[in-house]
Short mmCIF file of C-alpha atoms and ligand atoms in Angstrom, two decimals:
data_model
loop_
_atom_site.label_atom_id
_atom_site.label_comp_id
_atom_site.label_asym_id
_atom_site.label_seq_id
_atom_site.Cartn_x
_atom_site.Cartn_y
_atom_site.Cartn_z
CA MET Y 1 -92.11 169.95 -117.83
CA THR Y 2 -92.98 166.79 -116.05
CA LYS Y 3 -92.28 163.07 -118.01
CA THR Y 4 -96.19 162.86 -117.82
CA GLU Y 5 -96.52 166.24 -119.39
CA LEU Y 6 -93.90 165.48 -122.31
CA LEU Y 7 -95.24 162.13 -122.98
CA ARG Y 8 -98.85 163.67 -123.45
CA ASN Y 9 -97.17 165.86 -125.38
CA VAL Y 10 -95.80 163.75 -127.52
CA ASN Y 11 -98.60 161.40 -128.01
CA ALA Y 12 -100.99 164.31 -129.03
CA ALA Y 13 -98.01 165.19 -131.21
CA ILE Y 14 -98.49 161.89 -132.78
CA ASP Y 15 -102.51 161.68 -132.77
CA LYS Y 16 -102.44 164.61 -134.98
CA ARG Y 17 -100.32 163.21 -137.59
CA ALA Y 18 -102.31 160.02 -137.35
CA SER Y 19 -103.13 159.98 -141.10
CA GLU Y 20 -100.31 160.73 -142.16
CA ILE Y 21 -98.22 158.05 -140.34
CA ILE Y 22 -101.03 155.27 -141.82
CA GLY Y 23 -100.72 157.16 -145.02
CA LEU Y 24 -97.18 156.41 -145.20
CA GLY Y 25 -97.37 152.60 -143.93
CA GLU Y 26 -99.55 152.13 -146.44
CA THR Y 27 -97.70 153.37 -149.11
CA ILE Y 28 -94.99 151.51 -148.11
CA ARG Y 29 -96.99 148.08 -148.04
CA ARG Y 30 -98.31 148.79 -152.11
CA HIS Y 31 -94.52 149.04 -152.78
CA PRO Y 32 -92.47 146.48 -151.29
CA GLU Y 33 -89.24 145.85 -152.08
CA LEU Y 34 -86.27 143.23 -151.46
CA GLY Y 35 -83.59 143.78 -148.90
CA PHE Y 36 -80.73 145.97 -150.14
CA LYS Y 37 -82.84 146.99 -152.94
CA GLU Y 38 -84.91 149.10 -150.84
CA PHE Y 39 -84.33 152.25 -153.11
CA LYS Y 40 -88.16 153.41 -153.41
CA THR Y 41 -88.81 153.22 -149.43
CA ALA Y 42 -85.52 154.20 -148.28
CA ARG Y 43 -86.08 157.75 -150.24
CA LEU Y 44 -89.47 157.90 -148.99
CA VAL Y 45 -88.07 157.80 -145.61
CA GLU Y 46 -85.03 160.20 -146.46
CA ASP Y 47 -87.78 162.74 -147.86
CA THR Y 48 -89.99 162.49 -144.77
CA MET Y 49 -87.46 162.86 -142.42
CA ARG Y 50 -86.22 166.11 -144.28
CA SER Y 51 -89.59 167.36 -144.23
CA ILE Y 52 -89.64 167.52 -140.30
CA GLY Y 53 -86.45 168.95 -140.45
CA LEU Y 54 -83.97 166.10 -139.71
CA ALA Y 55 -80.83 165.57 -141.93
CA PRO Y 56 -80.54 162.32 -142.72
CA LYS Y 57 -77.58 160.20 -144.02
CA GLY Y 58 -78.43 157.27 -146.98
CA GLY Y 59 -76.62 154.84 -148.42
CA LEU Y 60 -75.72 153.24 -145.46
CA ALA Y 61 -75.27 149.24 -146.28
CA ILE Y 62 -76.19 150.02 -149.67
CA THR Y 63 -80.09 151.46 -148.68
CA GLY Y 64 -79.88 152.30 -145.09
CA VAL Y 65 -80.80 155.83 -143.71
CA ARG Y 66 -80.07 157.10 -140.54
CA ALA Y 67 -80.76 160.55 -139.16
CA ASP Y 68 -79.34 161.84 -135.31
CA ALA Y 69 -81.22 164.47 -133.24
CA ALA Y 70 -79.31 165.50 -130.34
CA GLY Y 71 -80.97 166.18 -126.89
CA ARG Y 72 -80.96 169.73 -125.75
CA ALA Y 73 -80.79 168.89 -121.80
CA GLY Y 74 -77.41 167.61 -121.44
CA ASP Y 75 -74.85 164.77 -122.66
CA GLY Y 76 -75.86 160.95 -122.15
CA PRO Y 77 -75.86 157.75 -124.30
CA THR Y 78 -77.07 157.29 -127.93
CA PHE Y 79 -80.44 155.17 -128.39
CA ALA Y 80 -81.50 154.07 -131.89
CA LEU Y 81 -84.97 153.44 -133.03
CA LEU Y 82 -84.98 151.04 -136.24
CA GLY Y 83 -87.86 150.36 -138.89
CA GLU Y 84 -86.77 147.69 -141.12
CA LEU Y 85 -87.31 148.34 -145.14
CA ASP Y 86 -87.62 145.41 -146.90
CA GLY Y 87 -90.39 142.80 -147.46
CA LEU Y 88 -89.88 138.91 -149.18
CA VAL Y 89 -91.22 137.13 -151.86
CA VAL Y 90 -94.38 134.92 -150.98
CA ALA Y 91 -95.45 132.88 -153.78
CA GLY Y 92 -99.41 133.98 -154.22
CA HIS Y 93 -98.95 136.90 -152.23
CA PRO Y 94 -102.14 139.43 -153.45
CA GLU Y 95 -99.73 142.28 -152.89
CA GLY Y 96 -96.95 141.14 -154.37
CA ASP Y 97 -95.02 143.12 -156.64
CA PRO Y 98 -95.01 141.80 -160.25
CA THR Y 99 -91.12 142.00 -161.09
CA THR Y 100 -89.42 141.10 -157.99
CA GLY Y 101 -92.30 138.91 -156.26
CA ALA Y 102 -91.57 141.02 -153.18
CA ALA Y 103 -94.51 142.00 -150.69
CA HIS Y 104 -94.88 142.92 -146.84
CA ALA Y 105 -95.86 139.69 -145.61
CA CYS Y 106 -94.53 140.40 -141.82
CA GLY Y 107 -95.14 143.85 -142.23
CA HIS Y 108 -92.28 146.04 -141.84
CA ASN Y 109 -93.92 149.05 -143.96
CA ALA Y 110 -95.45 149.27 -140.35
CA GLN Y 111 -91.97 149.55 -138.61
CA VAL Y 112 -90.95 152.57 -140.71
CA ALA Y 113 -94.07 153.75 -140.67
CA ALA Y 114 -93.73 154.47 -136.53
CA LEU Y 115 -90.32 154.83 -136.66
CA LEU Y 116 -91.04 158.30 -138.92
CA GLY Y 117 -94.22 158.59 -136.71
CA ALA Y 118 -92.35 158.53 -133.70
CA ALA Y 119 -89.92 160.79 -135.01
CA MET Y 120 -92.50 163.26 -135.86
CA GLY Y 121 -94.33 162.60 -132.20
CA LEU Y 122 -90.73 164.15 -130.64
CA LEU Y 123 -89.97 166.88 -132.82
CA ASP Y 124 -93.12 168.46 -132.96
CA ALA Y 125 -93.74 168.46 -129.23
CA GLN Y 126 -90.12 169.71 -129.04
CA ALA Y 127 -89.28 166.52 -126.77
CA LEU Y 128 -85.39 167.08 -127.54
CA ASP Y 129 -85.50 170.14 -125.62
CA ALA Y 130 -86.13 167.66 -122.39
CA LEU Y 131 -84.13 164.97 -123.34
CA SER Y 132 -80.02 164.52 -123.10
CA GLY Y 133 -77.96 162.27 -125.22
CA ARG Y 134 -79.00 161.62 -128.81
CA LEU Y 135 -81.75 159.96 -130.26
CA VAL Y 136 -80.99 158.01 -133.64
CA PHE Y 137 -83.66 157.03 -136.18
CA PHE Y 138 -82.49 154.23 -138.37
CA ALA Y 139 -84.38 152.65 -141.25
CA VAL Y 140 -82.41 149.71 -141.60
CA PRO Y 141 -82.06 147.10 -144.96
CA ALA Y 142 -82.18 143.37 -145.45
CA GLU Y 143 -83.27 141.83 -142.25
CA GLU Y 144 -85.26 139.06 -143.91
CA TYR Y 145 -82.02 136.95 -145.11
CA GLY Y 146 -83.30 135.50 -149.03
CA ASP Y 147 -82.50 136.46 -152.36
CA ILE Y 148 -79.16 134.70 -151.74
CA GLU Y 149 -77.54 133.82 -154.74
CA TRP Y 150 -77.78 137.45 -155.40
CA ARG Y 151 -76.08 138.70 -152.48
CA VAL Y 152 -73.48 136.53 -152.45
CA ALA Y 153 -72.97 137.74 -155.92
CA GLN Y 154 -72.90 141.23 -154.16
CA ALA Y 155 -70.15 139.92 -151.57
CA ARG Y 156 -68.23 138.27 -154.37
CA SER Y 157 -68.04 141.58 -155.69
CA GLY Y 158 -67.12 143.68 -152.76
CA LYS Y 159 -70.58 145.44 -152.34
CA LEU Y 160 -71.43 143.68 -148.93
CA GLU Y 161 -69.75 141.36 -146.63
CA PHE Y 162 -72.27 139.90 -144.43
CA LEU Y 163 -75.47 139.28 -146.03
CA GLY Y 164 -77.98 140.75 -143.65
CA GLY Y 165 -78.63 144.47 -142.95
CA LYS Y 166 -77.86 144.93 -139.44
CA PRO Y 167 -74.55 142.65 -139.71
CA GLU Y 168 -73.22 144.68 -142.04
CA LEU Y 169 -74.51 148.02 -140.65
CA LEU Y 170 -72.14 146.73 -137.66
CA ARG Y 171 -69.27 145.92 -140.01
CA LEU Y 172 -69.35 149.45 -141.19
CA GLY Y 173 -69.42 151.06 -138.20
CA HIS Y 174 -72.81 152.38 -138.25
CA PHE Y 175 -73.68 151.69 -134.77
CA ASP Y 176 -70.05 152.15 -133.06
CA ASP Y 177 -71.65 155.23 -131.69
CA VAL Y 178 -75.26 153.40 -130.32
CA ASP Y 179 -75.39 152.23 -126.66
CA LEU Y 180 -78.89 151.10 -127.11
CA ALA Y 181 -81.51 150.20 -129.51
CA MET Y 182 -85.08 149.15 -130.05
CA MET Y 183 -87.51 148.26 -133.01
CA ILE Y 184 -91.34 146.75 -132.99
CA HIS Y 185 -92.34 144.10 -135.30
CA LEU Y 186 -95.81 143.39 -135.88
CA THR Y 187 -97.28 139.79 -134.79
CA SER Y 188 -100.48 138.56 -135.99
CA ARG Y 189 -100.40 136.04 -133.71
CA PRO Y 190 -103.56 136.24 -131.25
CA GLU Y 191 -101.44 135.01 -128.11
CA ASP Y 192 -99.30 138.08 -128.73
CA GLY Y 193 -102.26 140.29 -127.24
CA LYS Y 194 -101.70 143.92 -128.67
CA THR Y 195 -98.11 143.84 -127.62
CA GLY Y 196 -95.71 142.20 -126.09
CA VAL Y 197 -91.63 140.84 -125.38
CA PRO Y 198 -90.07 137.61 -126.18
CA ALA Y 199 -87.69 136.07 -124.05
CA SER Y 200 -85.67 135.10 -127.05
CA ASN Y 201 -85.28 134.34 -130.51
CA ASN Y 202 -83.78 131.36 -132.55
CA GLY Y 203 -80.59 132.63 -134.57
CA CYS Y 204 -79.48 131.00 -137.44
CA LEU Y 205 -76.90 129.75 -139.92
CA VAL Y 206 -77.24 129.66 -143.43
CA LYS Y 207 -76.37 127.60 -146.17
CA THR Y 208 -76.23 126.78 -149.96
CA ILE Y 209 -75.89 123.57 -151.28
CA ARG Y 210 -74.92 122.82 -154.75
CA TYR Y 211 -75.22 119.23 -156.27
CA VAL Y 212 -72.89 118.55 -159.26
CA GLY Y 213 -73.69 115.20 -161.26
CA ARG Y 214 -73.09 114.62 -165.12
CA ALA Y 215 -75.49 115.25 -168.23
CA SER Y 216 -76.56 112.33 -169.84
CA HIS Y 217 -79.78 111.70 -172.44
CA ALA Y 218 -82.17 110.89 -170.11
CA GLY Y 219 -83.86 108.60 -172.36
CA GLY Y 220 -80.79 107.49 -174.19
CA ALA Y 221 -78.02 106.91 -172.09
CA PRO Y 222 -79.23 107.67 -168.21
CA HIS Y 223 -76.55 105.05 -167.10
CA LEU Y 224 -74.02 107.72 -168.54
CA GLY Y 225 -75.52 110.26 -166.24
CA VAL Y 226 -75.13 111.08 -162.34
CA ASN Y 227 -78.30 112.50 -161.65
CA ALA Y 228 -77.84 115.58 -158.83
CA LEU Y 229 -81.51 115.46 -158.27
CA TYR Y 230 -81.41 112.20 -157.11
CA ALA Y 231 -78.83 113.34 -154.84
CA ALA Y 232 -80.62 115.89 -153.73
CA GLN Y 233 -83.54 114.01 -152.54
CA ILE Y 234 -81.87 111.22 -150.43
CA GLY Y 235 -79.95 114.62 -149.06
CA LEU Y 236 -83.46 115.78 -148.22
CA ALA Y 237 -84.76 112.73 -146.76
CA ALA Y 238 -81.44 112.71 -144.70
CA VAL Y 239 -82.41 116.15 -143.41
CA ASN Y 240 -85.76 114.50 -142.49
CA ALA Y 241 -84.54 111.26 -141.04
CA ILE Y 242 -81.87 113.55 -138.32
CA ARG Y 243 -84.95 115.68 -137.14
CA GLU Y 244 -85.75 113.04 -134.23
CA THR Y 245 -82.22 113.78 -132.98
CA PHE Y 246 -82.99 117.70 -132.19
CA ARG Y 247 -83.26 118.21 -128.89
CA ASP Y 248 -87.08 119.77 -128.15
CA GLU Y 249 -85.33 122.85 -126.06
CA ASP Y 250 -83.11 123.57 -128.62
CA THR Y 251 -85.84 124.51 -131.08
CA ILE Y 252 -83.94 123.37 -134.33
CA ARG Y 253 -85.68 124.63 -137.21
CA VAL Y 254 -84.10 123.10 -141.14
CA HIS Y 255 -86.15 124.31 -143.91
CA PRO Y 256 -84.41 123.87 -147.52
CA ILE Y 257 -86.00 124.82 -150.61
CA ILE Y 258 -84.49 123.81 -154.29
CA THR Y 259 -84.03 126.64 -156.02
CA HIS Y 260 -82.51 124.94 -159.17
CA GLY Y 261 -83.67 121.46 -159.92
CA GLY Y 262 -82.10 120.74 -163.39
CA SER Y 263 -81.58 122.32 -166.71
CA GLN Y 264 -84.44 120.49 -169.19
CA VAL Y 265 -86.24 117.63 -168.59
CA ASN Y 266 -84.31 115.76 -171.40
CA VAL Y 267 -81.56 115.94 -169.90
CA ILE Y 268 -80.31 114.26 -166.48
CA PRO Y 269 -80.05 116.91 -163.87
CA ALA Y 270 -76.05 117.77 -163.48
CA GLU Y 271 -76.67 120.75 -161.29
CA VAL Y 272 -78.90 121.10 -158.41
CA ARG Y 273 -79.01 124.00 -156.14
CA LEU Y 274 -80.84 124.33 -152.59
CA GLU Y 275 -80.64 126.63 -149.66
CA THR Y 276 -81.43 126.00 -146.51
CA TYR Y 277 -81.37 127.55 -142.56
CA VAL Y 278 -80.32 125.93 -139.52
CA ARG Y 279 -81.72 127.82 -136.79
CA GLY Y 280 -81.85 127.08 -132.74
CA ARG Y 281 -82.15 128.34 -129.23
CA THR Y 282 -78.43 128.92 -128.82
CA VAL Y 283 -75.04 129.40 -130.62
CA ASP Y 284 -74.03 125.57 -129.61
CA ALA Y 285 -77.24 123.97 -130.39
CA ILE Y 286 -77.34 125.42 -134.34
CA LEU Y 287 -73.19 124.35 -134.42
CA ASP Y 288 -73.74 120.65 -133.11
CA ALA Y 289 -77.30 120.54 -135.68
CA GLN Y 290 -75.55 122.00 -138.66
CA LYS Y 291 -72.78 119.00 -138.13
CA LYS Y 292 -75.55 116.61 -138.54
CA VAL Y 293 -77.20 118.54 -141.99
CA ASP Y 294 -74.09 118.58 -143.44
CA ARG Y 295 -73.50 115.01 -143.12
CA ALA Y 296 -76.83 114.19 -144.39
CA PHE Y 297 -76.76 116.45 -147.53
CA LYS Y 298 -73.31 114.35 -148.29
CA ALA Y 299 -75.11 111.07 -148.18
CA GLY Y 300 -76.89 111.96 -150.91
CA ALA Y 301 -73.48 112.35 -152.87
CA LEU Y 302 -72.48 109.27 -151.99
CA ALA Y 303 -75.58 107.42 -152.53
CA LEU Y 304 -75.35 108.77 -156.51
CA GLY Y 305 -71.20 109.38 -156.72
CA ALA Y 306 -72.23 112.99 -157.01
CA ARG Y 307 -70.46 115.93 -155.71
CA VAL Y 308 -71.66 117.97 -153.25
CA GLU Y 309 -70.35 121.57 -152.42
CA ILE Y 310 -71.53 123.05 -149.24
CA GLU Y 311 -71.07 126.87 -148.28
CA THR Y 312 -72.50 128.04 -144.86
CA LEU Y 313 -72.71 131.33 -144.47
CA PRO Y 314 -73.19 133.67 -141.28
CA GLY Y 315 -76.55 134.22 -140.69
CA TYR Y 316 -78.12 135.83 -137.43
CA MET Y 317 -77.54 135.52 -133.69
CA PRO Y 318 -80.10 134.20 -130.91
CA MET Y 319 -81.86 137.45 -130.00
CA THR Y 320 -82.47 138.29 -125.99
CA CYS Y 321 -84.28 141.30 -124.90
CA ASP Y 322 -82.78 143.54 -122.41
CA ALA Y 323 -84.68 142.84 -119.27
CA THR Y 324 -85.17 146.41 -117.83
CA MET Y 325 -85.99 147.96 -121.45
CA ALA Y 326 -89.06 145.39 -121.07
CA ARG Y 327 -90.25 146.53 -117.94
CA HIS Y 328 -90.58 149.97 -119.47
CA HIS Y 329 -92.22 148.98 -122.41
CA GLU Y 330 -94.73 147.02 -120.45
CA ALA Y 331 -95.77 149.98 -118.33
CA ASN Y 332 -95.92 151.80 -121.77
CA ALA Y 333 -98.31 149.17 -122.92
CA ALA Y 334 -100.26 149.52 -119.54
CA ARG Y 335 -101.03 152.98 -120.62
CA LEU Y 336 -101.38 153.15 -124.42
CA VAL Y 337 -103.35 149.33 -124.79
CA GLY Y 338 -104.15 148.44 -121.11
CA ALA Y 339 -102.20 145.80 -119.17
CA GLU Y 340 -104.80 143.22 -119.83
CA HIS Y 341 -103.42 143.17 -123.64
CA TYR Y 342 -99.70 143.09 -123.02
CA ARG Y 343 -98.26 139.57 -123.08
CA GLN Y 344 -94.64 138.25 -122.09
CA ILE Y 345 -94.02 136.07 -124.98
CA GLY Y 346 -91.69 133.42 -124.57
CA HIS Y 347 -89.04 131.83 -126.91
CA ARG Y 348 -89.79 132.46 -131.09
CA THR Y 349 -88.45 130.47 -133.24
CA GLY Y 350 -88.07 132.63 -135.84
CA SER Y 351 -84.71 134.79 -136.15
CA THR Y 352 -83.90 138.34 -136.53
CA ASP Y 353 -80.89 140.33 -137.11
CA MET Y 354 -81.68 142.21 -134.27
CA GLY Y 355 -80.09 139.10 -132.59
CA ASP Y 356 -76.88 140.60 -133.97
CA LEU Y 357 -77.83 143.81 -132.55
CA SER Y 358 -78.17 142.05 -128.94
CA MET Y 359 -74.74 140.36 -128.76
CA VAL Y 360 -73.27 143.79 -128.53
CA MET Y 361 -75.60 146.46 -126.59
CA PRO Y 362 -78.97 146.22 -124.56
CA ILE Y 363 -82.01 145.83 -127.29
CA LEU Y 364 -85.79 145.41 -127.08
CA HIS Y 365 -87.50 143.96 -129.92
CA PRO Y 366 -91.25 143.70 -128.24
CA TYR Y 367 -94.11 142.65 -130.99
CA VAL Y 368 -97.43 144.72 -131.81
CA GLY Y 369 -100.50 143.34 -132.95
CA GLY Y 370 -103.07 144.61 -135.60
CA ALA Y 371 -102.69 142.36 -138.02
CA VAL Y 372 -103.97 138.50 -139.32
CA GLY Y 373 -103.20 135.80 -140.96
CA SER Y 374 -99.78 134.48 -141.01
CA GLY Y 375 -96.53 135.90 -141.02
CA HIS Y 376 -94.35 135.10 -144.30
CA GLY Y 377 -98.14 133.95 -145.75
CA ALA Y 378 -100.31 135.21 -148.45
CA ASP Y 379 -102.61 135.90 -146.26
CA PHE Y 380 -100.76 137.94 -143.94
CA LYS Y 381 -102.65 141.58 -143.53
CA ILE Y 382 -102.98 144.74 -141.43
CA VAL Y 383 -106.48 144.88 -140.11
CA ASP Y 384 -105.69 147.64 -137.24
CA LEU Y 385 -104.55 150.55 -138.67
CA GLN Y 386 -104.41 152.50 -135.16
CA LEU Y 387 -102.28 149.83 -133.66
CA ALA Y 388 -100.10 148.59 -136.13
CA TYR Y 389 -98.86 151.87 -137.19
CA VAL Y 390 -99.70 154.60 -134.73
CA MET Y 391 -100.00 152.89 -131.02
CA ASN Y 392 -96.93 151.65 -132.50
CA ALA Y 393 -95.18 154.92 -132.75
CA LYS Y 394 -96.35 156.07 -129.57
CA ALA Y 395 -94.53 153.02 -127.71
CA LEU Y 396 -91.15 153.88 -129.61
CA ALA Y 397 -91.61 157.33 -128.89
CA ALA Y 398 -92.78 156.88 -125.02
CA MET Y 399 -89.23 154.55 -124.66
CA ALA Y 400 -87.24 157.54 -126.33
CA VAL Y 401 -88.87 159.65 -123.57
CA ASP Y 402 -87.72 156.79 -121.12
CA MET Y 403 -84.26 156.73 -121.58
CA LEU Y 404 -83.38 160.16 -122.72
CA ALA Y 405 -85.82 162.14 -120.15
CA ASP Y 406 -84.25 163.01 -117.11
CA GLY Y 407 -80.59 163.24 -117.52
CA ALA Y 408 -80.75 159.88 -119.77
CA ALA Y 409 -81.86 157.95 -116.11
CA GLY Y 410 -83.44 155.19 -117.23
CA ALA Y 411 -80.74 154.76 -120.33
CA ARG Y 412 -78.08 154.95 -117.58
CA ASP Y 413 -79.81 152.15 -115.71
CA VAL Y 414 -80.21 150.06 -118.96
CA LEU Y 415 -76.36 150.07 -119.43
CA LYS Y 416 -75.27 149.85 -115.72
CA THR Y 417 -76.71 146.09 -115.66
CA ALA Y 418 -76.98 145.05 -119.10
CA LYS Y 419 -73.86 142.72 -120.10
CA PRO Y 420 -74.04 142.11 -123.47
CA PRO Y 421 -71.91 139.21 -124.29
CA MET Y 422 -69.51 140.42 -126.84
CA THR Y 423 -67.55 143.00 -127.98
CA ARG Y 424 -68.02 144.65 -131.75
CA GLU Y 425 -64.96 143.14 -132.82
CA GLN Y 426 -65.68 139.98 -131.07
CA TYR Y 427 -68.86 139.70 -133.00
CA LEU Y 428 -67.33 140.08 -136.18
CA THR Y 429 -64.73 137.82 -135.70
CA PHE Y 430 -67.04 135.20 -134.61
CA GLN Y 431 -69.23 135.92 -137.48
CA ARG Y 432 -66.61 135.48 -139.87
CA GLY Y 433 -65.24 132.64 -138.07
CA LEU Y 434 -68.57 130.76 -139.11
CA ALA Y 435 -68.22 131.47 -143.14
CA ARG Y 436 -66.75 127.86 -144.45
CA ARG Y 437 -66.91 126.47 -147.80
CA GLU Y 438 -66.78 122.51 -148.26
CA THR Y 439 -66.62 119.87 -150.78
CA PHE Y 440 -67.67 116.23 -150.65
CA GLU Y 441 -66.95 113.96 -153.22
CA GLY Y 442 -69.45 111.34 -153.06
ZN1 LIG B 1 -90.41 138.66 -141.85
ZN1 LIG B 2 -89.57 140.20 -140.08
#
């Protein structure tokens, strides 16, 4: 069978399952869960994988699910297709879970549906007969880096080390036997076309900031207190003042939130907690910006005579997409949605833990349309079910064929030219080296 025939058969198999794939995506959308807590979604993934003849292994980095399928045409590299399981809390989202607030406000539900759809198409069409090497279908937890206090508590009790899904899976060795990987994220930006590949994405560091003051009677004895909230306000104002020192080309993003602002209104706040990311295009830019951010937060403590504790947590590495894989996706996009709807997307200022994988192996992280509204907004909505779920599945499956057909020539070609900047050990050492706790007495 030629590659073209194989692709045609896989696409036909996906079309046959289209309503099932859409149904999976919509079911997951209606049952959003937060990172490392995606138990229902993981169960649905496991059950679906089993129903199509895969043998999934669950509970990886708490909720990850991985199923391997060996090609029957010979040895070769291992190519992983990924889908992210988690949602995130977006205030006012109409489909937010009433208990947790979780919502699928950037379309991870479509990633999982597409991952399962790609597996269905490849298995139904018996594509493995013509593929060499191995495919891994991997539903991964916790891409959204939030819910930080809970995750830090998990880390303190030994259940996690890194607070994002892919870094944790890397640490645990679940990517040790994977040579290259791909996932497709949804986009609601019209300028991204129906599908496109970004040149790069920002990386980030994550910080928790705790101001400690002294409680006192807010009416009777405010002079005896040290107001941690005012210290935090000055810290936030100082962060805003340093923004003009960031170079445009470093695409720094600092966006703190207050997670605890005081105990009750008639008490001078003795404890205020904040969280922030420090994002940037390069590791050097992030490290430079975070020094300024730390200094700004200390200014608040100094002004009020409060104490500030700054904990720096490893975040996500900047992401670079593999150029060879990007060319394959572009060709597939031309076939699936028309060349006029493909976009080469420049640098994006969000962050993803696909960046961490990109440090150690060639990866591809295209975007697919079909959504409207604002990513991470209450109005984010999937409106083109065919594009978001079904075409998405076809694009993943097409890359599996591209990489592993013809004796895995495609994957071998990628691996020959790709130069990931770090070994897995170097990556883990680097991330661990970022973790820091600092206390400043103002
Ligand atoms: Zn997101
Ligand atoms: Zn996302």
